[in-house]
Amino acid sequence: MTYASAGWQSVGQGWWQVFDIAVALVLSACIGLERELRHRDAGLRTQSIVGVASALFVLVSKYGFGDIIGPHVTLDPSRVAAQIVSGIGFLGAGLIFVRRNAVRGLTTAAVVWLTAAVGAAAGAGLPLLAVIVTAAHFVMVYGLSPIARRLPDTKYASRRIRIDYVEGHGTMRKVLLQCTELGFAVEELGSSEVETGNGDGTGRRVSVVLDVRGKGSLQELASALDEVDGVRGVSTRAPVE
């Protein structure tokens, strides 16, 4: 039996199914673009693949086994779609890592999970719900982040501080020691070269961003670090999820 003789639209390969996949692609790409612009892992390509694949799994689950159903064969059309949650769990686990007492990647993993749900909704023929959840994602990312930054700091909150210093004076070792003495734990460190001073390599200025956690005053820490030999500037800012 060919698709033509069976009526290819009747077996789940019609334009409505193509529309479902297109909706999943557009919405998941929007989520991925937001991740890409914020320089987060699992960006445009990853989110798009997750959304489209989830939509296809749902469509396969709905229509892929209709030709074998008979008097003695019954199928649960939700079984394939239900495994999307398990599969995304493994993918999300690969995005989460623990460094000392800090857990990173939870938000990214949650976004991948949400993208899979959006794709599944689109594949199930629920485009309105898929659009609403995608819009809710942007509300949560751009609307809740400023609110979270305005919440009172606690000793459990992670805070970010940027330090500009000149290499060659053991400055970073002194900075880390000063953080420890003031009761702060450094959870993550990222650096980038700002500019090169002399031609012999000395005097190179480096910008370092520290994610710190502690119950002390961040302003007091910034003032103390500004007094460290070799430090040229200190600024504080809230970490971005």
Coordinates of C-alpha atoms in Angstrom, one line a residue:
M1 CA 0.0 0.0 0.0
T2 CA 1.4 3.4 -1.0
Y3 CA 0.8 6.7 0.7
A4 CA -1.2 7.8 -2.2
S5 CA -3.6 4.9 -2.0
A6 CA -3.9 5.2 1.8
G7 CA -4.5 8.9 1.6
W8 CA -1.3 10.5 2.9
Q9 CA -3.1 13.2 4.8
S10 CA -5.1 10.6 6.7
V11 CA -2.0 9.0 8.2
G12 CA -0.7 12.1 9.9
Q13 CA 1.4 13.6 7.0
G14 CA -0.9 16.4 6.0
W15 CA -0.3 20.2 5.9
W16 CA -1.7 20.5 9.4
Q17 CA 1.1 18.3 10.7
V18 CA 3.6 20.4 8.8
F19 CA 2.1 23.5 10.4
D20 CA 2.5 21.9 13.8
I21 CA 6.2 21.3 13.2
A22 CA 6.6 24.8 11.8
V23 CA 5.0 26.3 14.9
A24 CA 7.4 24.2 17.1
L25 CA 10.4 25.5 15.0
V26 CA 9.4 29.1 15.2
L27 CA 8.7 29.1 18.9
S28 CA 11.7 27.1 20.0
A29 CA 13.9 29.3 17.8
C30 CA 12.6 32.3 19.6
I31 CA 13.5 30.8 22.9
G32 CA 16.9 29.8 21.6
L33 CA 17.5 33.3 20.2
E34 CA 16.9 34.7 23.7
R35 CA 19.5 32.2 25.1
E36 CA 21.9 33.0 22.3
L37 CA 21.7 36.8 22.8
R38 CA 22.4 36.3 26.5
H39 CA 25.4 34.1 25.7
R40 CA 24.0 31.1 27.5
D41 CA 24.6 27.4 26.7
A42 CA 22.0 25.5 24.7
G43 CA 21.3 28.4 22.3
L44 CA 19.5 28.8 19.0
R45 CA 20.4 25.5 17.4
T46 CA 20.0 23.4 20.5
Q47 CA 16.6 24.8 21.4
S48 CA 15.3 24.6 17.8
I49 CA 16.3 20.9 17.6
V50 CA 14.7 20.1 20.9
G51 CA 11.4 21.8 20.0
V52 CA 11.2 20.3 16.5
A53 CA 12.2 16.8 17.7
S54 CA 9.6 16.9 20.5
A55 CA 6.9 17.9 18.0
L56 CA 7.9 15.0 15.7
F57 CA 7.8 12.5 18.6
V58 CA 4.3 13.6 19.5
L59 CA 3.2 13.3 15.8
V60 CA 4.8 9.9 15.5
S61 CA 3.1 8.8 18.7
K62 CA -0.3 10.0 17.4
Y63 CA -0.1 8.8 13.8
G64 CA 2.9 6.6 13.4
F65 CA 1.3 3.2 14.2
G66 CA -2.2 3.5 12.8
D67 CA -1.5 0.9 10.1
I68 CA -1.0 -1.9 12.6
I69 CA -4.0 -1.3 14.7
G70 CA -6.5 -4.2 14.4
P71 CA -8.9 -6.4 16.3
H72 CA -6.1 -7.9 18.4
V73 CA -3.7 -4.8 18.5
T74 CA -4.3 -1.8 20.7
L75 CA -1.9 1.1 21.3
D76 CA -1.5 3.9 23.8
P77 CA -0.8 7.0 21.6
S78 CA 0.8 8.8 24.6
R79 CA 3.6 6.3 25.3
V80 CA 6.1 7.7 22.8
A81 CA 5.3 11.3 23.7
A82 CA 5.7 10.5 27.4
Q83 CA 9.3 9.4 26.9
I84 CA 10.2 13.0 25.8
V85 CA 10.3 14.0 29.5
S86 CA 12.8 11.2 30.2
G87 CA 14.9 12.0 27.2
I88 CA 15.1 15.7 28.0
G89 CA 16.0 14.7 31.6
F90 CA 19.3 13.2 30.3
L91 CA 20.0 16.2 28.1
G92 CA 19.3 18.6 31.0
A93 CA 21.6 16.6 33.3
G94 CA 24.4 17.2 30.9
L95 CA 24.0 20.9 31.2
I96 CA 24.1 21.0 35.0
F97 CA 27.4 20.9 36.8
V98 CA 28.5 21.4 40.4
R99 CA 31.6 23.3 41.4
R100 CA 32.3 23.1 45.1
N101 CA 29.0 24.1 46.7
A102 CA 27.7 26.0 43.6
V103 CA 25.2 24.5 41.1
R104 CA 25.3 25.9 37.6
G105 CA 23.2 25.3 34.6
L106 CA 19.8 24.7 36.3
T107 CA 18.2 27.6 34.5
T108 CA 19.5 26.4 31.1
A109 CA 18.3 22.9 31.8
A110 CA 14.9 24.2 32.8
V111 CA 14.7 26.2 29.5
V112 CA 15.5 23.1 27.5
W113 CA 12.7 21.3 29.4
L114 CA 10.3 24.1 28.6
T115 CA 11.3 24.1 24.9
A116 CA 10.5 20.4 24.8
A117 CA 7.1 21.1 26.3
V118 CA 6.4 23.8 23.8
G119 CA 7.4 21.5 20.9
A120 CA 5.2 18.7 22.3
A121 CA 2.2 21.1 22.6
A122 CA 2.7 22.2 19.0
G123 CA 3.0 18.6 17.8
A124 CA -0.2 17.7 19.7
G125 CA -2.1 20.4 17.8
L126 CA -2.2 22.9 20.7
P127 CA -0.5 26.0 19.1
L128 CA -2.3 28.5 21.4
L129 CA -0.9 26.8 24.5
A130 CA 2.6 26.6 22.9
V131 CA 2.5 30.3 22.1
I132 CA 1.3 31.3 25.6
V133 CA 4.1 29.2 27.3
T134 CA 6.7 30.8 25.0
A135 CA 5.4 34.2 25.9
A136 CA 5.5 33.2 29.6
H137 CA 9.2 32.2 29.1
F138 CA 10.1 35.8 28.1
V139 CA 8.0 37.2 31.0
M140 CA 9.9 34.9 33.4
V141 CA 13.3 35.7 32.0
Y142 CA 13.0 39.5 31.5
G143 CA 10.3 40.3 34.0
L144 CA 11.3 38.2 37.1
S145 CA 15.0 38.8 36.8
P146 CA 14.8 42.5 37.8
I147 CA 12.5 41.5 40.7
A148 CA 15.0 38.9 41.9
R149 CA 17.8 41.4 41.8
R150 CA 15.8 43.8 44.0
L151 CA 15.3 41.2 46.7
P152 CA 17.3 41.7 49.9
D153 CA 20.6 40.0 49.9
T154 CA 21.1 37.1 52.2
K155 CA 24.2 35.0 53.1
Y156 CA 22.9 32.4 50.6
A157 CA 22.7 34.8 47.6
S158 CA 25.4 34.7 45.0
R159 CA 26.8 38.1 44.1
R160 CA 29.1 39.3 41.4
I161 CA 32.1 41.6 41.5
R162 CA 34.4 42.7 38.7
I163 CA 38.1 43.5 39.2
D164 CA 40.5 45.1 36.9
Y165 CA 44.2 44.5 37.8
V166 CA 47.7 44.5 36.4
E167 CA 49.4 41.1 36.0
G168 CA 52.7 40.3 37.5
H169 CA 52.2 41.3 41.1
G170 CA 50.5 38.2 42.4
T171 CA 47.3 40.2 42.5
M172 CA 44.8 37.4 42.0
R173 CA 46.2 35.4 44.8
K174 CA 45.9 38.4 47.1
V175 CA 42.3 39.1 45.9
L176 CA 41.3 35.5 46.7
L177 CA 42.9 35.6 50.0
Q178 CA 41.1 38.9 50.9
C179 CA 37.8 37.4 49.9
T180 CA 38.4 34.4 52.2
E181 CA 39.5 36.6 55.1
L182 CA 36.2 38.6 54.8
G183 CA 34.1 35.5 54.8
F184 CA 33.3 35.2 51.1
A185 CA 33.6 32.0 49.1
V186 CA 34.5 32.4 45.4
E187 CA 32.2 30.1 43.4
E188 CA 33.2 31.0 39.9
L189 CA 35.9 33.0 38.1
G190 CA 36.0 34.3 34.6
S191 CA 38.6 36.5 33.1
S192 CA 39.3 38.4 29.8
E193 CA 42.3 40.5 28.7
V194 CA 41.6 44.2 28.7
E195 CA 44.7 45.6 27.1
T196 CA 48.4 45.0 26.9
G197 CA 50.7 47.5 28.5
N198 CA 54.4 47.3 27.6
G199 CA 55.8 45.4 24.6
D200 CA 57.6 42.9 26.9
G201 CA 54.3 41.5 28.2
T202 CA 54.5 43.3 31.6
G203 CA 51.7 45.5 32.7
R204 CA 49.0 43.6 31.0
R205 CA 45.6 44.6 32.4
V206 CA 43.1 41.9 33.0
S207 CA 39.4 42.0 33.9
V208 CA 38.1 39.3 36.2
V209 CA 34.5 38.6 37.2
L210 CA 34.0 36.7 40.5
D211 CA 30.8 35.1 41.7
V212 CA 31.0 35.2 45.5
R213 CA 28.8 34.0 48.3
G214 CA 29.0 35.2 51.9
K215 CA 27.1 37.0 54.6
G216 CA 29.3 40.1 54.7
S217 CA 28.9 43.4 52.9
L218 CA 29.7 43.4 49.3
Q219 CA 30.6 47.0 49.4
E220 CA 33.1 46.4 52.2
L221 CA 34.6 43.6 50.1
A222 CA 34.9 45.9 47.1
S223 CA 36.6 48.6 49.2
A224 CA 39.0 46.1 50.6
L225 CA 39.9 44.7 47.2
D226 CA 40.4 48.2 45.8
E227 CA 43.2 48.5 48.3
V228 CA 45.0 45.4 47.0
D229 CA 48.3 46.1 45.3
G230 CA 47.9 45.9 41.5
V231 CA 44.1 46.4 41.5
R232 CA 43.0 49.2 39.2
G233 CA 39.3 49.1 39.6
V234 CA 36.5 47.3 41.4
S235 CA 32.8 47.3 40.5
T236 CA 29.8 45.3 41.7
R237 CA 26.9 43.9 39.7
A238 CA 24.2 41.3 40.1
P239 CA 24.8 37.9 38.5
V240 CA 22.7 37.0 35.5
E241 CA 21.0 33.6 35.4

